[in-house]
Each structure stands twice: as structure tokens, then as C-alpha cells.
Amino acid sequence: GENVEQHPSTLSVQEGDSAVIKCTYSDSASNYFPWYKQELGKRPQLIIDIRSNVGEKKDQRIAVTLNKTAKHFSLHITETQPEDSAVYFCAASRFSGGYNKLIFGAGTRLAVHP
Amino acid sequence: DVKVTQSSRYLVKRTGEKVFLECVQDMDHENMFWYRQDPGLGLRLIYFSYDVKMKEKGDIPEGYSVSREKKERFSLILESASTNQTSMYLCASNLPRGTEAFFGQGTRLTVV
């Protein structure tokens, strides 16, 4: 079945450094790739997403890149701040008609140290 | 303000009990999901529904069933609860066109 692998499982950076999280997916028909942030004790929330017809998308300090040939996509956070500390999940889905099954990676725990 | 609401935040049940977890969304979303969240394993899909009365198994459906009689409500049923089903359960919903999924607050289930 569909599978999404995410690395690293934990990431520790100093405030101001950049952080990169990488994911690979197995279903070549996947066409939607969101990233979610889950703060401690809270529900996951969407921070950025990208569709298969776009190679890169940026929103202030966060950016996502997609390589469809290699079936991998990455989250880049620049100028990290302590409030970026959270668990980040990548996901992939293939939406077609009424079908949109969202499969998540195992998550990356990011710690940003002041 | 969009809302996905799960019926319980914390639940303690005994081994062998039949357990119902309820999820309601007010956004008229076609898709609804049940995930299980365990440390180091991320969000694993249990079941997925793309329309009323329509369902599809996810990665870990064993020991679970679901019901979707109305568009806004998606129920997860543990037919006979076991201790290895102790976990955080998250419900989510979205539209079919590849859009943001909104999550409920989660139900932490403990089976003793």
C-alpha cells in the first residue's frame, strides 16, 4: 500500500539555524503534499502544502520543495525560533474525484535551543 | 471557525468492552479519517470514509470498525477493546480535492 517515510525522527538546532526535514512517498500517483505542525498537547495544524504541478513553495520562513521523479519532498525552516519547536508531519495523498486518502509520515521532533 | 469535535478527551475502558469514539464536523466535508497516534509511529490511518456509508481500510484496521450514517458524523468502534489499543485517537476531515485536513482535539484511550 501507500507509504510515506520521514527523516530524521528527531532534530536539534540552535536558534537562528536552518532545519530540513525530508520525506519520500511510494505512490507515484500522489499529487498533494501537506506539512503539519503539532505542538505539545495540541492537534496537528497545516503549515504549508504543495501540489504536484509545483516544484517549490515558500511562505515567510518556511518552504517546501518537491521532486516528483525521485518521489521525495522536503520542508525547510530558516532562522529557526524557539516557538518552532514541535513535531512536524509530512503527508501525501492522491485526490481523484471524491477520493482523497491522506497518509502521514512518522513525524520529526524539532527542538530549537535558544 | 471550522470545527472537528471528538466526543471525549479522555476515556478509560476495560479489556473486552465495546468502545465507541465519536467525531462530528461542521464543515460539510466529504472525507473523514480516523488516525491512531503513538510515539515514534506518527499518525497511522485506521479507516477512511469518502462519503456517507462509504469506507475504506487504512493501514491498521484490525480490531476496529467504523460507521458513517450521516455526513457530519464518523464513529470508530473497538469491537472488543484490548490493552494494545491504548493510544491517542485523532479524527480529521477535509474536502475531496486535496485540501487542508482539520483535526479534532484527540481522544486518549486507556484500556485496562
mmCIF file of C-alpha atoms in Angstrom, chain A residues 9-104:
data_model
loop_
_atom_site.group_PDB
_atom_site.id
_atom_site.type_symbol
_atom_site.label_atom_id
_atom_site.label_comp_id
_atom_site.label_asym_id
_atom_site.label_seq_id
_atom_site.Cartn_x
_atom_site.Cartn_y
_atom_site.Cartn_z
ATOM 1 C CA SER A 9 12.927 11.355 13.661
ATOM 2 C CA THR A 10 14.493 13.994 15.907
ATOM 3 C CA LEU A 11 16.287 17.222 15.049
ATOM 4 C CA SER A 12 18.009 19.641 17.384
ATOM 5 C CA VAL A 13 19.177 23.062 16.189
ATOM 6 C CA GLN A 14 20.332 26.353 17.649
ATOM 7 C CA GLU A 15 18.073 29.370 17.357
ATOM 8 C CA GLY A 16 18.718 31.096 14.037
ATOM 9 C CA ASP A 17 19.924 27.955 12.266
ATOM 10 C CA SER A 18 18.029 26.263 9.445
ATOM 11 C CA ALA A 19 16.193 22.947 9.751
ATOM 12 C CA VAL A 20 15.433 20.481 6.968
ATOM 13 C CA ILE A 21 13.051 17.528 7.156
ATOM 14 C CA LYS A 22 12.804 15.036 4.301
ATOM 15 C CA CYS A 23 10.065 12.656 3.166
ATOM 16 C CA THR A 24 9.720 10.037 0.471
ATOM 17 C CA TYR A 25 6.493 8.530 -0.802
ATOM 18 C CA SER A 26 5.693 5.292 -2.586
ATOM 19 C CA ASP A 27 2.556 6.040 -4.614
ATOM 20 C CA SER A 28 3.678 7.703 -7.838
ATOM 21 C CA ALA A 29 0.104 8.952 -8.369
ATOM 22 C CA SER A 30 0.262 11.134 -5.238
ATOM 23 C CA ASN A 31 -0.454 14.746 -6.128
ATOM 24 C CA TYR A 32 -0.859 16.644 -2.864
ATOM 25 C CA PHE A 33 1.798 17.010 -0.142
ATOM 26 C CA PRO A 34 0.932 18.882 3.061
ATOM 27 C CA TRP A 35 3.028 19.522 6.172
ATOM 28 C CA TYR A 36 1.521 19.674 9.648
ATOM 29 C CA LYS A 37 2.890 21.045 12.905
ATOM 30 C CA GLN A 38 1.796 19.601 16.225
ATOM 31 C CA GLU A 39 2.694 21.500 19.370
ATOM 32 C CA LEU A 40 2.707 19.690 22.680
ATOM 33 C CA GLY A 41 -0.817 18.732 23.738
ATOM 34 C CA LYS A 42 -2.421 20.256 20.668
ATOM 35 C CA ARG A 43 -3.909 18.995 17.451
ATOM 36 C CA PRO A 44 -1.911 18.927 14.183
ATOM 37 C CA GLN A 45 -2.318 22.045 12.053
ATOM 38 C CA LEU A 46 -1.417 22.669 8.430
ATOM 39 C CA ILE A 47 1.576 24.960 7.924
ATOM 40 C CA ILE A 48 2.235 24.610 4.201
ATOM 41 C CA ASP A 49 1.291 22.367 1.303
ATOM 42 C CA ILE A 50 2.344 21.790 -2.289
ATOM 43 C CA ARG A 51 0.709 20.199 -5.303
ATOM 44 C CA SER A 52 2.384 18.016 -7.870
ATOM 45 C CA ASN A 53 2.414 20.676 -10.577
ATOM 46 C CA VAL A 54 4.681 22.921 -8.481
ATOM 47 C CA GLY A 55 8.324 22.314 -7.586
ATOM 48 C CA GLU A 56 8.696 24.763 -4.718
ATOM 49 C CA LYS A 57 6.531 26.909 -2.471
ATOM 50 C CA LYS A 58 7.555 29.436 0.138
ATOM 51 C CA ASP A 59 5.740 31.167 2.983
ATOM 52 C CA GLN A 60 7.924 33.527 5.006
ATOM 53 C CA ARG A 61 10.452 31.350 6.889
ATOM 54 C CA ILE A 62 9.143 28.016 5.657
ATOM 55 C CA ALA A 63 9.461 26.439 2.224
ATOM 56 C CA VAL A 64 8.678 23.094 0.687
ATOM 57 C CA THR A 65 10.359 21.508 -2.334
ATOM 58 C CA LEU A 66 9.060 18.583 -4.369
ATOM 59 C CA ASN A 67 10.970 16.220 -6.643
ATOM 60 C CA LYS A 68 8.370 14.051 -8.383
ATOM 61 C CA THR A 69 10.914 11.994 -10.287
ATOM 62 C CA ALA A 70 12.627 10.908 -7.077
ATOM 63 C CA LYS A 71 9.334 10.863 -5.145
ATOM 64 C CA HIS A 72 10.580 12.994 -2.314
ATOM 65 C CA PHE A 73 9.729 16.339 -0.773
ATOM 66 C CA SER A 74 11.311 18.436 1.943
ATOM 67 C CA LEU A 75 10.420 21.093 4.493
ATOM 68 C CA HIS A 76 12.900 23.913 5.066
ATOM 69 C CA ILE A 77 12.663 26.243 8.045
ATOM 70 C CA THR A 78 15.062 29.191 8.084
ATOM 71 C CA GLU A 79 16.009 31.422 11.016
ATOM 72 C CA THR A 80 14.500 28.986 13.488
ATOM 73 C CA GLN A 81 12.934 30.291 16.687
ATOM 74 C CA PRO A 82 12.086 28.508 19.956
ATOM 75 C CA GLU A 83 8.391 28.585 19.027
ATOM 76 C CA ASP A 84 9.217 26.373 16.027
ATOM 77 C CA SER A 85 9.823 23.539 18.498
ATOM 78 C CA ALA A 86 7.147 20.917 17.769
ATOM 79 C CA VAL A 87 6.535 17.649 15.960
ATOM 80 C CA TYR A 88 6.282 18.027 12.192
ATOM 81 C CA PHE A 89 4.455 15.544 9.977
ATOM 82 C CA CYS A 90 4.621 15.225 6.220
ATOM 83 C CA ALA A 91 1.796 13.589 4.296
ATOM 84 C CA ALA A 92 0.913 12.520 0.782
ATOM 85 C CA SER A 93 -2.383 11.945 -0.925
ATOM 86 C CA ARG A 94 -3.811 11.193 -4.329
ATOM 87 C CA PHE A 95 -7.027 13.033 -4.936
ATOM 88 C CA SER A 96 -9.170 11.928 -7.811
ATOM 89 C CA GLY A 97 -12.881 12.578 -7.995
ATOM 90 C CA GLY A 98 -14.200 12.078 -4.492
ATOM 91 C CA TYR A 99 -11.188 10.126 -3.295
ATOM 92 C CA ASN A 100 -8.527 11.789 -1.133
ATOM 93 C CA LYS A 101 -6.735 9.424 1.242
ATOM 94 C CA LEU A 102 -4.145 11.173 3.398
ATOM 95 C CA ILE A 103 -1.121 9.118 4.535
ATOM 96 C CA PHE A 104 1.302 10.575 7.099
#
